[in-house]
Amino acid sequence: MSDPTKFAEPVTSFDVHIYFFQGSERSVQSAARLREEILQTFPDFEVYKLHTTPIGPHPTGMFEVDLRTPQQFAQLVPWLVTRRGEHSVLIHPHTGDGLRDHTVNAIWLGDKVPLILDVLRPRTQQ
């Protein structure tokens, strides 16, 4: 029987990346408000700063929320479905295969953002 407090193997956790257009003050402010609402609603979640320049495979501004348990996933993802506003959201697992996790294993809310895939490595190269 599986442990309901852990993700099914090989998943160890999930990242949620919430995107915004760093050149648009309206988009930046909207993302900052959404981030603050997440911090207030889910005070125990790991929520990272707004990145206003591209970082890693992310070609535009974004902030990240780490989901360490299935319970956190079940709380945040449905909440984001109706509260993400204009923001595209990438939800991806950690399985040890960064390329696959950001592509084949990814879940998107809203429009897909084209990622910079050449910075990601498949499992065999990690």
Short mmCIF file of C-alpha atoms in Angstrom, two decimals:
data_model
loop_
_atom_site.label_atom_id
_atom_site.label_comp_id
_atom_site.label_asym_id
_atom_site.label_seq_id
_atom_site.Cartn_x
_atom_site.Cartn_y
_atom_site.Cartn_z
CA MET A 1 0.00 0.00 0.00
CA SER A 2 1.32 3.45 -0.85
CA ASP A 3 2.12 6.10 1.75
CA PRO A 4 -0.34 9.04 1.32
CA THR A 5 2.22 11.44 2.80
CA LYS A 6 4.69 10.81 -0.05
CA PHE A 7 4.56 11.10 -3.81
CA ALA A 8 4.61 7.91 -5.87
CA GLU A 9 8.12 6.98 -6.96
CA PRO A 10 10.09 8.23 -8.75
CA VAL A 11 8.59 11.64 -7.86
CA THR A 12 10.19 13.28 -4.81
CA SER A 13 8.48 16.69 -4.99
CA PHE A 14 6.93 19.21 -7.39
CA ASP A 15 7.89 22.73 -8.42
CA VAL A 16 5.31 25.31 -9.44
CA HIS A 17 6.60 28.15 -11.62
CA ILE A 18 4.30 31.15 -12.06
CA TYR A 19 5.28 33.31 -15.02
CA PHE A 20 4.91 37.02 -15.70
CA PHE A 21 6.19 39.54 -18.23
CA GLN A 22 8.98 41.44 -16.52
CA GLY A 23 8.69 44.30 -19.04
CA SER A 24 5.08 44.98 -18.04
CA GLU A 25 4.57 46.77 -14.74
CA ARG A 26 0.98 45.51 -14.64
CA SER A 27 2.14 41.89 -15.04
CA VAL A 28 4.89 42.29 -12.42
CA GLN A 29 2.43 43.82 -9.93
CA SER A 30 -0.12 41.09 -10.61
CA ALA A 31 2.50 38.40 -9.99
CA ALA A 32 3.66 40.14 -6.80
CA ARG A 33 0.06 40.25 -5.54
CA LEU A 34 -0.46 36.57 -6.38
CA ARG A 35 2.78 35.66 -4.62
CA GLU A 36 1.71 37.61 -1.53
CA GLU A 37 -1.69 35.91 -1.56
CA ILE A 38 0.03 32.51 -1.71
CA LEU A 39 2.28 33.48 1.22
CA GLN A 40 -0.76 34.56 3.25
CA THR A 41 -2.93 31.58 2.33
CA PHE A 42 -0.20 28.93 2.62
CA PRO A 43 2.25 30.23 5.24
CA ASP A 44 4.09 26.90 5.57
CA PHE A 45 4.90 26.60 1.86
CA GLU A 46 8.33 27.39 0.43
CA VAL A 47 7.74 30.41 -1.83
CA TYR A 48 10.70 32.01 -3.59
CA LYS A 49 11.30 35.60 -4.70
CA LEU A 50 10.18 37.16 -7.96
CA HIS A 51 12.85 36.61 -10.59
CA THR A 52 12.61 39.59 -12.93
CA THR A 53 15.12 38.23 -15.44
CA PRO A 54 15.29 34.86 -17.18
CA ILE A 55 16.84 32.11 -15.07
CA GLY A 56 17.62 28.51 -15.99
CA PRO A 57 15.07 27.18 -18.47
CA HIS A 58 12.62 30.00 -17.67
CA PRO A 59 12.66 32.64 -20.44
CA THR A 60 10.65 35.28 -18.61
CA GLY A 61 9.97 36.53 -15.10
CA MET A 62 8.66 33.96 -12.64
CA PHE A 63 8.46 32.89 -9.05
CA GLU A 64 8.49 29.39 -7.67
CA VAL A 65 6.61 27.43 -5.02
CA ASP A 66 7.96 24.06 -3.84
CA LEU A 67 5.47 21.32 -3.02
CA ARG A 68 7.01 18.69 -0.76
CA THR A 69 3.92 16.59 0.00
CA PRO A 70 0.82 15.36 -1.82
CA GLN A 71 -1.23 17.42 0.65
CA GLN A 72 0.53 20.63 -0.42
CA PHE A 73 -0.04 19.71 -4.07
CA ALA A 74 -3.74 19.07 -3.38
CA GLN A 75 -4.06 22.45 -1.66
CA LEU A 76 -2.18 24.72 -4.06
CA VAL A 77 -2.93 23.38 -7.54
CA PRO A 78 -6.76 23.58 -7.34
CA TRP A 79 -6.40 26.99 -5.68
CA LEU A 80 -4.25 28.24 -8.58
CA VAL A 81 -6.71 26.98 -11.20
CA THR A 82 -9.10 29.83 -10.36
CA ARG A 83 -6.70 32.41 -8.92
CA ARG A 84 -3.73 32.50 -11.30
CA GLY A 85 -5.27 35.29 -13.37
CA GLU A 86 -3.29 36.04 -16.55
CA HIS A 87 -0.30 34.00 -15.43
CA SER A 88 0.82 30.78 -17.05
CA VAL A 89 1.82 28.14 -14.52
CA LEU A 90 4.23 25.24 -14.99
CA ILE A 91 3.88 22.35 -12.53
CA HIS A 92 6.61 19.75 -12.82
CA PRO A 93 7.85 16.83 -10.76
CA HIS A 94 11.35 16.05 -9.58
CA THR A 95 12.27 12.57 -10.77
CA GLY A 96 15.96 13.05 -11.49
CA ASP A 97 15.39 13.74 -15.20
CA GLY A 98 15.26 17.52 -15.55
CA LEU A 99 14.51 17.53 -19.27
CA ARG A 100 11.65 15.03 -19.06
CA ASP A 101 10.25 16.68 -15.92
CA HIS A 102 9.99 20.07 -17.66
CA THR A 103 8.48 18.62 -20.87
CA VAL A 104 6.79 15.21 -20.96
CA ASN A 105 5.98 15.13 -17.23
CA ALA A 106 4.88 18.78 -17.04
CA ILE A 107 1.41 20.10 -16.30
CA TRP A 108 0.43 23.57 -17.53
CA LEU A 109 -2.26 25.96 -16.36
CA GLY A 110 -2.85 28.54 -19.07
CA ASP A 111 -0.64 28.95 -22.11
CA LYS A 112 2.60 26.99 -22.34
CA VAL A 113 5.70 29.14 -22.08
CA PRO A 114 8.47 27.96 -24.44
CA LEU A 115 11.28 26.89 -22.13
CA ILE A 116 15.03 27.06 -22.79
CA LEU A 117 15.51 23.30 -22.92
CA ASP A 118 19.22 23.16 -23.71
CA VAL A 119 20.02 23.98 -20.07
CA LEU A 120 18.19 20.83 -18.91
CA ARG A 121 19.76 17.39 -18.93
CA PRO A 122 18.12 14.00 -19.19
CA ARG A 123 18.76 11.48 -16.42
CA THR A 124 21.61 9.76 -18.29
CA GLN A 125 23.65 12.98 -18.32
CA GLN A 126 23.09 14.07 -14.72
#
